[in-house]
Amino acid sequence: MKKIILPIVLMSCAAVMPVCSADPVKISFERDGYIWTTISNGDKSARICKGCDSDISPDGNKLVFTYDTSKGYASINRKIAVVDLNSGKINILTSIPDNNSYGPIWSPDGKQIAFMHRTNDGWDVGIVNSDGDNFHLLTHGTGNSWNMFSSPAWSPDGKYILFHDMEYLYKINLEGEISMAEKIKDILDFSTYSICDGTRFLLSKDERYLLIDPPDVSRFGMKGLTGPVYALVVYDRKTKIAAKISPDNLYAHRPDWVNEREIIFEGTTEEDFARMGEWRAPSNIYKISIDGKDLKLLIKNGGSPSCSK
């Protein structure tokens, strides 16, 4: 496997807002094409490496990300890579075949990685050990003919993975056996929300809640934004009620659980869209409680956050 020695450069934390927390966690995020890490209590940030789709390991010692050297759609080259935050070494997982894998996420024990993998039949969910061994596909076009399986997310106990095809939400174990196929329209009201391949369905630690980031098609556009406004929705699996928790003036997506009561996410304000336009408006990282209260700005000019657990 190809390994690269990477120096980790410590940078100023001036763009990170201190947040009072009894249990600070390590956060990874993206800024200007680079992956960064910081601590939620405002300690120094570190710029790690170029990359995207980063996910920090549960113990906060490693990052998995998409290593993308594509040159347009005619020359796609996306690999899964792991960087050790202590040594700075990058391991590109070359044991994964072909050149189109992305969106990696850690298992709760930090031993395995799930991701999306392009096959001749479409998109499937792949899984691999963190050192690159034991690559295999969990899905093989099961569910529908056009095979667009998206956004894998681990269960808190690491025994199964959720993924979707924009019509059904599936539950699959690590042997590739699907035990649930629930219609997404029974979870979200399709007169209000839509689904895209990047929509996430993240289980809370107690598995009662699903954290979702769908497009809100009832609100097409803010000033300066042409498409729908993405929102954060918490679905209570016990009461079968889906509640929007993100403010109306924020384009909110790419969430992650901090703990059972708190969520971080990427957001862009309506004011910034109106002032700078759709392609220039900056993203920031916020924290919010599960009931939609206690909204706090954590990191200016950052996106795609993930938390150690």
PDB file of N, CA and C in Angstrom, residues 175-255:
ATOM      1  N   GLU A 175     -22.725  -9.151   7.099  1.00  0.00           N
ATOM      2  CA  GLU A 175     -22.709 -10.305   6.201  1.00  0.00           C
ATOM      3  C   GLU A 175     -23.464 -10.018   4.906  1.00  0.00           C
ATOM      4  N   GLY A 176     -23.996  -8.792   4.788  1.00  0.00           N
ATOM      5  CA  GLY A 176     -24.697  -8.416   3.574  1.00  0.00           C
ATOM      6  C   GLY A 176     -26.167  -8.778   3.549  1.00  0.00           C
ATOM      7  N   GLU A 177     -26.740  -9.063   4.711  1.00  0.00           N
ATOM      8  CA  GLU A 177     -28.153  -9.447   4.790  1.00  0.00           C
ATOM      9  C   GLU A 177     -28.998  -8.231   5.148  1.00  0.00           C
ATOM     10  N   ILE A 178     -29.942  -7.891   4.275  1.00  0.00           N
ATOM     11  CA  ILE A 178     -30.826  -6.749   4.507  1.00  0.00           C
ATOM     12  C   ILE A 178     -31.992  -7.178   5.388  1.00  0.00           C
ATOM     13  N   SER A 179     -32.158  -6.479   6.516  1.00  0.00           N
ATOM     14  CA  SER A 179     -33.218  -6.834   7.458  1.00  0.00           C
ATOM     15  C   SER A 179     -34.316  -5.789   7.535  1.00  0.00           C
ATOM     16  N   MET A 180     -34.166  -4.677   6.816  1.00  0.00           N
ATOM     17  CA  MET A 180     -35.175  -3.623   6.830  1.00  0.00           C
ATOM     18  C   MET A 180     -35.134  -2.869   5.520  1.00  0.00           C
ATOM     19  N   ALA A 181     -36.306  -2.580   4.986  1.00  0.00           N
ATOM     20  CA  ALA A 181     -36.432  -1.696   3.826  1.00  0.00           C
ATOM     21  C   ALA A 181     -37.673  -0.845   4.075  1.00  0.00           C
ATOM     22  N   GLU A 182     -37.449   0.354   4.641  1.00  0.00           N
ATOM     23  CA  GLU A 182     -38.550   1.233   5.038  1.00  0.00           C
ATOM     24  C   GLU A 182     -38.705   2.372   4.039  1.00  0.00           C
ATOM     25  N   LYS A 183     -39.927   2.626   3.608  1.00  0.00           N
ATOM     26  CA  LYS A 183     -40.163   3.712   2.668  1.00  0.00           C
ATOM     27  C   LYS A 183     -39.813   5.047   3.324  1.00  0.00           C
ATOM     28  N   ILE A 184     -39.007   5.839   2.646  1.00  0.00           N
ATOM     29  CA  ILE A 184     -38.590   7.122   3.205  1.00  0.00           C
ATOM     30  C   ILE A 184     -39.777   8.073   3.331  1.00  0.00           C
ATOM     31  N   LYS A 185     -40.766   7.935   2.452  1.00  0.00           N
ATOM     32  CA  LYS A 185     -41.942   8.797   2.546  1.00  0.00           C
ATOM     33  C   LYS A 185     -42.751   8.527   3.814  1.00  0.00           C
ATOM     34  N   ASP A 186     -42.496   7.398   4.495  1.00  0.00           N
ATOM     35  CA  ASP A 186     -43.125   7.134   5.788  1.00  0.00           C
ATOM     36  C   ASP A 186     -42.348   7.773   6.937  1.00  0.00           C
ATOM     37  N   ILE A 187     -41.148   8.276   6.625  1.00  0.00           N
ATOM     38  CA  ILE A 187     -40.321   8.973   7.611  1.00  0.00           C
ATOM     39  C   ILE A 187     -40.418  10.482   7.422  1.00  0.00           C
ATOM     40  N   LEU A 188     -40.352  10.927   6.165  1.00  0.00           N
ATOM     41  CA  LEU A 188     -40.402  12.349   5.829  1.00  0.00           C
ATOM     42  C   LEU A 188     -41.615  12.639   4.959  1.00  0.00           C
ATOM     43  N   ASP A 189     -42.233  13.774   5.199  1.00  0.00           N
ATOM     44  CA  ASP A 189     -43.355  14.232   4.379  1.00  0.00           C
ATOM     45  C   ASP A 189     -42.810  14.762   3.060  1.00  0.00           C
ATOM     46  N   PHE A 190     -43.083  14.047   1.963  1.00  0.00           N
ATOM     47  CA  PHE A 190     -42.514  14.433   0.669  1.00  0.00           C
ATOM     48  C   PHE A 190     -43.165  15.683   0.079  1.00  0.00           C
ATOM     49  N   SER A 191     -44.212  16.184   0.714  1.00  0.00           N
ATOM     50  CA  SER A 191     -44.737  17.476   0.278  1.00  0.00           C
ATOM     51  C   SER A 191     -43.884  18.627   0.825  1.00  0.00           C
ATOM     52  N   THR A 192     -43.070  18.316   1.824  1.00  0.00           N
ATOM     53  CA  THR A 192     -42.174  19.308   2.426  1.00  0.00           C
ATOM     54  C   THR A 192     -40.714  19.039   2.085  1.00  0.00           C
ATOM     55  N   TYR A 193     -40.323  17.774   2.119  1.00  0.00           N
ATOM     56  CA  TYR A 193     -38.918  17.414   1.949  1.00  0.00           C
ATOM     57  C   TYR A 193     -38.713  16.510   0.733  1.00  0.00           C
ATOM     58  N   SER A 194     -37.507  16.583   0.212  1.00  0.00           N
ATOM     59  CA  SER A 194     -37.081  15.694  -0.855  1.00  0.00           C
ATOM     60  C   SER A 194     -35.873  14.908  -0.358  1.00  0.00           C
ATOM     61  N   ILE A 195     -35.312  14.093  -1.239  1.00  0.00           N
ATOM     62  CA  ILE A 195     -34.140  13.294  -0.897  1.00  0.00           C
ATOM     63  C   ILE A 195     -33.145  13.394  -2.048  1.00  0.00           C
ATOM     64  N   CYS A 196     -31.867  13.479  -1.719  1.00  0.00           N
ATOM     65  CA  CYS A 196     -30.827  13.371  -2.733  1.00  0.00           C
ATOM     66  C   CYS A 196     -29.854  12.282  -2.298  1.00  0.00           C
ATOM     67  N   ASP A 197     -28.910  11.933  -3.174  1.00  0.00           N
ATOM     68  CA  ASP A 197     -28.013  10.830  -2.830  1.00  0.00           C
ATOM     69  C   ASP A 197     -27.159  11.144  -1.609  1.00  0.00           C
ATOM     70  N   GLY A 198     -26.907  12.427  -1.329  1.00  0.00           N
ATOM     71  CA  GLY A 198     -26.087  12.796  -0.178  1.00  0.00           C
ATOM     72  C   GLY A 198     -26.831  12.952   1.128  1.00  0.00           C
ATOM     73  N   THR A 199     -28.151  12.766   1.115  1.00  0.00           N
ATOM     74  CA  THR A 199     -28.931  12.894   2.353  1.00  0.00           C
ATOM     75  C   THR A 199     -28.515  11.826   3.345  1.00  0.00           C
ATOM     76  N   ARG A 200     -28.275  12.234   4.578  1.00  0.00           N
ATOM     77  CA  ARG A 200     -27.801  11.322   5.614  1.00  0.00           C
ATOM     78  C   ARG A 200     -28.932  10.888   6.542  1.00  0.00           C
ATOM     79  N   PHE A 201     -28.831   9.670   7.043  1.00  0.00           N
ATOM     80  CA  PHE A 201     -29.724   9.153   8.068  1.00  0.00           C
ATOM     81  C   PHE A 201     -28.832   8.610   9.181  1.00  0.00           C
ATOM     82  N   LEU A 202     -28.628   9.419  10.228  1.00  0.00           N
ATOM     83  CA  LEU A 202     -27.680   9.091  11.295  1.00  0.00           C
ATOM     84  C   LEU A 202     -28.428   8.745  12.577  1.00  0.00           C
ATOM     85  N   LEU A 203     -28.171   7.557  13.096  1.00  0.00           N
ATOM     86  CA  LEU A 203     -28.825   7.106  14.323  1.00  0.00           C
ATOM     87  C   LEU A 203     -28.172   7.725  15.557  1.00  0.00           C
ATOM     88  N   SER A 204     -28.999   8.122  16.511  1.00  0.00           N
ATOM     89  CA  SER A 204     -28.482   8.550  17.816  1.00  0.00           C
ATOM     90  C   SER A 204     -27.940   7.332  18.561  1.00  0.00           C
ATOM     91  N   LYS A 205     -27.175   7.575  19.608  1.00  0.00           N
ATOM     92  CA  LYS A 205     -26.538   6.480  20.339  1.00  0.00           C
ATOM     93  C   LYS A 205     -27.541   5.493  20.911  1.00  0.00           C
ATOM     94  N   ASP A 206     -28.709   5.996  21.349  1.00  0.00           N
ATOM     95  CA  ASP A 206     -29.729   5.099  21.880  1.00  0.00           C
ATOM     96  C   ASP A 206     -30.642   4.543  20.786  1.00  0.00           C
ATOM     97  N   GLU A 207     -30.385   4.920  19.534  1.00  0.00           N
ATOM     98  CA  GLU A 207     -31.099   4.463  18.340  1.00  0.00           C
ATOM     99  C   GLU A 207     -32.559   4.909  18.300  1.00  0.00           C
ATOM    100  N   ARG A 208     -32.940   5.857  19.130  1.00  0.00           N
ATOM    101  CA  ARG A 208     -34.312   6.343  19.103  1.00  0.00           C
ATOM    102  C   ARG A 208     -34.514   7.354  17.968  1.00  0.00           C
ATOM    103  N   TYR A 209     -33.480   8.150  17.678  1.00  0.00           N
ATOM    104  CA  TYR A 209     -33.647   9.261  16.734  1.00  0.00           C
ATOM    105  C   TYR A 209     -32.817   9.041  15.472  1.00  0.00           C
ATOM    106  N   LEU A 210     -33.368   9.511  14.361  1.00  0.00           N
ATOM    107  CA  LEU A 210     -32.636   9.616  13.107  1.00  0.00           C
ATOM    108  C   LEU A 210     -32.388  11.088  12.814  1.00  0.00           C
ATOM    109  N   LEU A 211     -31.137  11.443  12.577  1.00  0.00           N
ATOM    110  CA  LEU A 211     -30.767  12.801  12.185  1.00  0.00           C
ATOM    111  C   LEU A 211     -30.638  12.826  10.661  1.00  0.00           C
ATOM    112  N   ILE A 212     -31.392  13.707  10.009  1.00  0.00           N
ATOM    113  CA  ILE A 212     -31.505  13.714   8.549  1.00  0.00           C
ATOM    114  C   ILE A 212     -31.268  15.138   8.043  1.00  0.00           C
ATOM    115  N   ASP A 213     -30.697  15.274   6.838  1.00  0.00           N
ATOM    116  CA  ASP A 213     -30.471  16.607   6.253  1.00  0.00           C
ATOM    117  C   ASP A 213     -31.072  16.681   4.845  1.00  0.00           C
ATOM    118  N   PRO A 214     -32.393  16.693   4.724  1.00  0.00           N
ATOM    119  CA  PRO A 214     -33.033  16.704   3.409  1.00  0.00           C
ATOM    120  C   PRO A 214     -33.198  18.114   2.838  1.00  0.00           C
ATOM    121  N   PRO A 215     -33.348  18.223   1.515  1.00  0.00           N
ATOM    122  CA  PRO A 215     -33.758  19.499   0.928  1.00  0.00           C
ATOM    123  C   PRO A 215     -35.207  19.812   1.321  1.00  0.00           C
ATOM    124  N   ASP A 216     -35.447  21.037   1.731  1.00  0.00           N
ATOM    125  CA  ASP A 216     -36.794  21.482   2.084  1.00  0.00           C
ATOM    126  C   ASP A 216     -37.424  22.100   0.829  1.00  0.00           C
ATOM    127  N   VAL A 217     -38.225  21.305   0.125  1.00  0.00           N
ATOM    128  CA  VAL A 217     -38.788  21.773  -1.148  1.00  0.00           C
ATOM    129  C   VAL A 217     -39.975  22.710  -0.950  1.00  0.00           C
ATOM    130  N   SER A 218     -40.402  22.883   0.286  1.00  0.00           N
ATOM    131  CA  SER A 218     -41.462  23.859   0.550  1.00  0.00           C
ATOM    132  C   SER A 218     -40.914  25.276   0.574  1.00  0.00           C
ATOM    133  N   ARG A 219     -39.570  25.403   0.604  1.00  0.00           N
ATOM    134  CA  ARG A 219     -38.929  26.718   0.652  1.00  0.00           C
ATOM    135  C   ARG A 219     -37.887  26.788  -0.458  1.00  0.00           C
ATOM    136  N   PHE A 220     -38.320  27.013  -1.696  1.00  0.00           N
ATOM    137  CA  PHE A 220     -37.378  27.037  -2.800  1.00  0.00           C
ATOM    138  C   PHE A 220     -36.646  28.367  -2.843  1.00  0.00           C
ATOM    139  N   GLY A 221     -35.414  28.304  -2.351  1.00  0.00           N
ATOM    140  CA  GLY A 221     -34.529  29.444  -2.482  1.00  0.00           C
ATOM    141  C   GLY A 221     -34.600  30.468  -1.367  1.00  0.00           C
ATOM    142  N   MET A 222     -33.437  30.964  -1.005  1.00  0.00           N
ATOM    143  CA  MET A 222     -33.285  32.197  -0.267  1.00  0.00           C
ATOM    144  C   MET A 222     -32.831  33.237  -1.285  1.00  0.00           C
ATOM    145  N   LYS A 223     -32.785  34.467  -0.916  1.00  0.00           N
ATOM    146  CA  LYS A 223     -32.243  35.483  -1.803  1.00  0.00           C
ATOM    147  C   LYS A 223     -30.784  35.158  -2.067  1.00  0.00           C
ATOM    148  N   GLY A 224     -30.416  35.023  -3.341  1.00  0.00           N
ATOM    149  CA  GLY A 224     -29.059  34.649  -3.703  1.00  0.00           C
ATOM    150  C   GLY A 224     -28.856  33.167  -3.880  1.00  0.00           C
ATOM    151  N   LEU A 225     -29.898  32.339  -3.583  1.00  0.00           N
ATOM    152  CA  LEU A 225     -29.821  30.885  -3.705  1.00  0.00           C
ATOM    153  C   LEU A 225     -30.917  30.422  -4.651  1.00  0.00           C
ATOM    154  N   THR A 226     -30.556  29.601  -5.624  1.00  0.00           N
ATOM    155  CA  THR A 226     -31.537  29.204  -6.633  1.00  0.00           C
ATOM    156  C   THR A 226     -32.274  27.909  -6.281  1.00  0.00           C
ATOM    157  N   GLY A 227     -31.665  27.026  -5.523  1.00  0.00           N
ATOM    158  CA  GLY A 227     -32.268  25.730  -5.218  1.00  0.00           C
ATOM    159  C   GLY A 227     -32.980  25.707  -3.884  1.00  0.00           C
ATOM    160  N   PRO A 228     -33.416  24.514  -3.453  1.00  0.00           N
ATOM    161  CA  PRO A 228     -34.091  24.392  -2.169  1.00  0.00           C
ATOM    162  C   PRO A 228     -33.129  24.615  -1.000  1.00  0.00           C
ATOM    163  N   VAL A 229     -33.690  24.943   0.134  1.00  0.00           N
ATOM    164  CA  VAL A 229     -32.908  25.166   1.349  1.00  0.00           C
ATOM    165  C   VAL A 229     -32.826  23.852   2.123  1.00  0.00           C
ATOM    166  N   TYR A 230     -31.616  23.368   2.359  1.00  0.00           N
ATOM    167  CA  TYR A 230     -31.458  22.145   3.134  1.00  0.00           C
ATOM    168  C   TYR A 230     -31.718  22.438   4.613  1.00  0.00           C
ATOM    169  N   ALA A 231     -32.252  21.421   5.300  1.00  0.00           N
ATOM    170  CA  ALA A 231     -32.636  21.593   6.701  1.00  0.00           C
ATOM    171  C   ALA A 231     -32.197  20.380   7.511  1.00  0.00           C
ATOM    172  N   LEU A 232     -32.119  20.552   8.821  1.00  0.00           N
ATOM    173  CA  LEU A 232     -31.874  19.439   9.729  1.00  0.00           C
ATOM    174  C   LEU A 232     -33.200  18.986  10.316  1.00  0.00           C
ATOM    175  N   VAL A 233     -33.446  17.684  10.226  1.00  0.00           N
ATOM    176  CA  VAL A 233     -34.684  17.103  10.726  1.00  0.00           C
ATOM    177  C   VAL A 233     -34.320  15.961  11.669  1.00  0.00           C
ATOM    178  N   VAL A 234     -34.987  15.908  12.821  1.00  0.00           N
ATOM    179  CA  VAL A 234     -34.830  14.797  13.756  1.00  0.00           C
ATOM    180  C   VAL A 234     -36.118  13.978  13.746  1.00  0.00           C
ATOM    181  N   TYR A 235     -35.987  12.716  13.403  1.00  0.00           N
ATOM    182  CA  TYR A 235     -37.136  11.812  13.351  1.00  0.00           C
ATOM    183  C   TYR A 235     -37.120  10.925  14.585  1.00  0.00           C
ATOM    184  N   ASP A 236     -38.193  10.995  15.374  1.00  0.00           N
ATOM    185  CA  ASP A 236     -38.344  10.176  16.577  1.00  0.00           C
ATOM    186  C   ASP A 236     -38.934   8.835  16.160  1.00  0.00           C
ATOM    187  N   ARG A 237     -38.162   7.770  16.251  1.00  0.00           N
ATOM    188  CA  ARG A 237     -38.614   6.452  15.798  1.00  0.00           C
ATOM    189  C   ARG A 237     -39.675   5.852  16.711  1.00  0.00           C
ATOM    190  N   LYS A 238     -39.780   6.398  17.925  1.00  0.00           N
ATOM    191  CA  LYS A 238     -40.790   5.913  18.854  1.00  0.00           C
ATOM    192  C   LYS A 238     -42.145   6.550  18.582  1.00  0.00           C
ATOM    193  N   THR A 239     -42.164   7.870  18.402  1.00  0.00           N
ATOM    194  CA  THR A 239     -43.425   8.578  18.178  1.00  0.00           C
ATOM    195  C   THR A 239     -43.768   8.727  16.696  1.00  0.00           C
ATOM    196  N   LYS A 240     -42.808   8.422  15.812  1.00  0.00           N
ATOM    197  CA  LYS A 240     -42.975   8.558  14.359  1.00  0.00           C
ATOM    198  C   LYS A 240     -43.175  10.017  13.935  1.00  0.00           C
ATOM    199  N   ILE A 241     -42.575  10.930  14.674  1.00  0.00           N
ATOM    200  CA  ILE A 241     -42.701  12.359  14.372  1.00  0.00           C
ATOM    201  C   ILE A 241     -41.352  12.895  13.901  1.00  0.00           C
ATOM    202  N   ALA A 242     -41.396  13.619  12.773  1.00  0.00           N
ATOM    203  CA  ALA A 242     -40.202  14.278  12.240  1.00  0.00           C
ATOM    204  C   ALA A 242     -40.295  15.770  12.526  1.00  0.00           C
ATOM    205  N   ALA A 243     -39.273  16.326  13.184  1.00  0.00           N
ATOM    206  CA  ALA A 243     -39.283  17.740  13.563  1.00  0.00           C
ATOM    207  C   ALA A 243     -38.069  18.450  12.980  1.00  0.00           C
ATOM    208  N   LYS A 244     -38.307  19.552  12.300  1.00  0.00           N
ATOM    209  CA  LYS A 244     -37.207  20.381  11.808  1.00  0.00           C
ATOM    210  C   LYS A 244     -36.594  21.129  12.982  1.00  0.00           C
ATOM    211  N   ILE A 245     -35.254  21.117  13.075  1.00  0.00           N
ATOM    212  CA  ILE A 245     -34.591  21.775  14.208  1.00  0.00           C
ATOM    213  C   ILE A 245     -33.705  22.927  13.778  1.00  0.00           C
ATOM    214  N   SER A 246     -33.362  23.045  12.493  1.00  0.00           N
ATOM    215  CA  SER A 246     -32.483  24.139  12.058  1.00  0.00           C
ATOM    216  C   SER A 246     -33.288  25.408  11.826  1.00  0.00           C
ATOM    217  N   PRO A 247     -32.695  26.580  12.067  1.00  0.00           N
ATOM    218  CA  PRO A 247     -33.397  27.849  11.872  1.00  0.00           C
ATOM    219  C   PRO A 247     -33.745  28.083  10.401  1.00  0.00           C
ATOM    220  N   ASP A 248     -34.799  28.868  10.175  1.00  0.00           N
ATOM    221  CA  ASP A 248     -35.233  29.153   8.808  1.00  0.00           C
ATOM    222  C   ASP A 248     -34.208  29.962   8.021  1.00  0.00           C
ATOM    223  N   ASN A 249     -33.351  30.715   8.712  1.00  0.00           N
ATOM    224  CA  ASN A 249     -32.396  31.576   8.002  1.00  0.00           C
ATOM    225  C   ASN A 249     -31.045  30.905   7.774  1.00  0.00           C
ATOM    226  N   LEU A 250     -30.974  29.573   7.974  1.00  0.00           N
ATOM    227  CA  LEU A 250     -29.745  28.828   7.741  1.00  0.00           C
ATOM    228  C   LEU A 250     -29.967  27.709   6.730  1.00  0.00           C
ATOM    229  N   TYR A 251     -29.089  27.626   5.764  1.00  0.00           N
ATOM    230  CA  TYR A 251     -28.988  26.464   4.882  1.00  0.00           C
ATOM    231  C   TYR A 251     -28.145  25.453   5.651  1.00  0.00           C
ATOM    232  N   ALA A 252     -28.745  24.372   6.132  1.00  0.00           N
ATOM    233  CA  ALA A 252     -28.091  23.483   7.091  1.00  0.00           C
ATOM    234  C   ALA A 252     -27.985  22.066   6.528  1.00  0.00           C
ATOM    235  N   HIS A 253     -26.766  21.515   6.549  1.00  0.00           N
ATOM    236  CA  HIS A 253     -26.585  20.147   6.060  1.00  0.00           C
ATOM    237  C   HIS A 253     -25.291  19.568   6.623  1.00  0.00           C
ATOM    238  N   ARG A 254     -24.995  18.327   6.220  1.00  0.00           N
ATOM    239  CA  ARG A 254     -23.810  17.581   6.654  1.00  0.00           C
ATOM    240  C   ARG A 254     -23.670  17.563   8.183  1.00  0.00           C
ATOM    241  N   PRO A 255     -24.669  17.039   8.883  1.00  0.00           N
ATOM    242  CA  PRO A 255     -24.612  17.010  10.346  1.00  0.00           C
ATOM    243  C   PRO A 255     -23.840  15.808  10.885  1.00  0.00           C
TER     244      PRO A 255
END
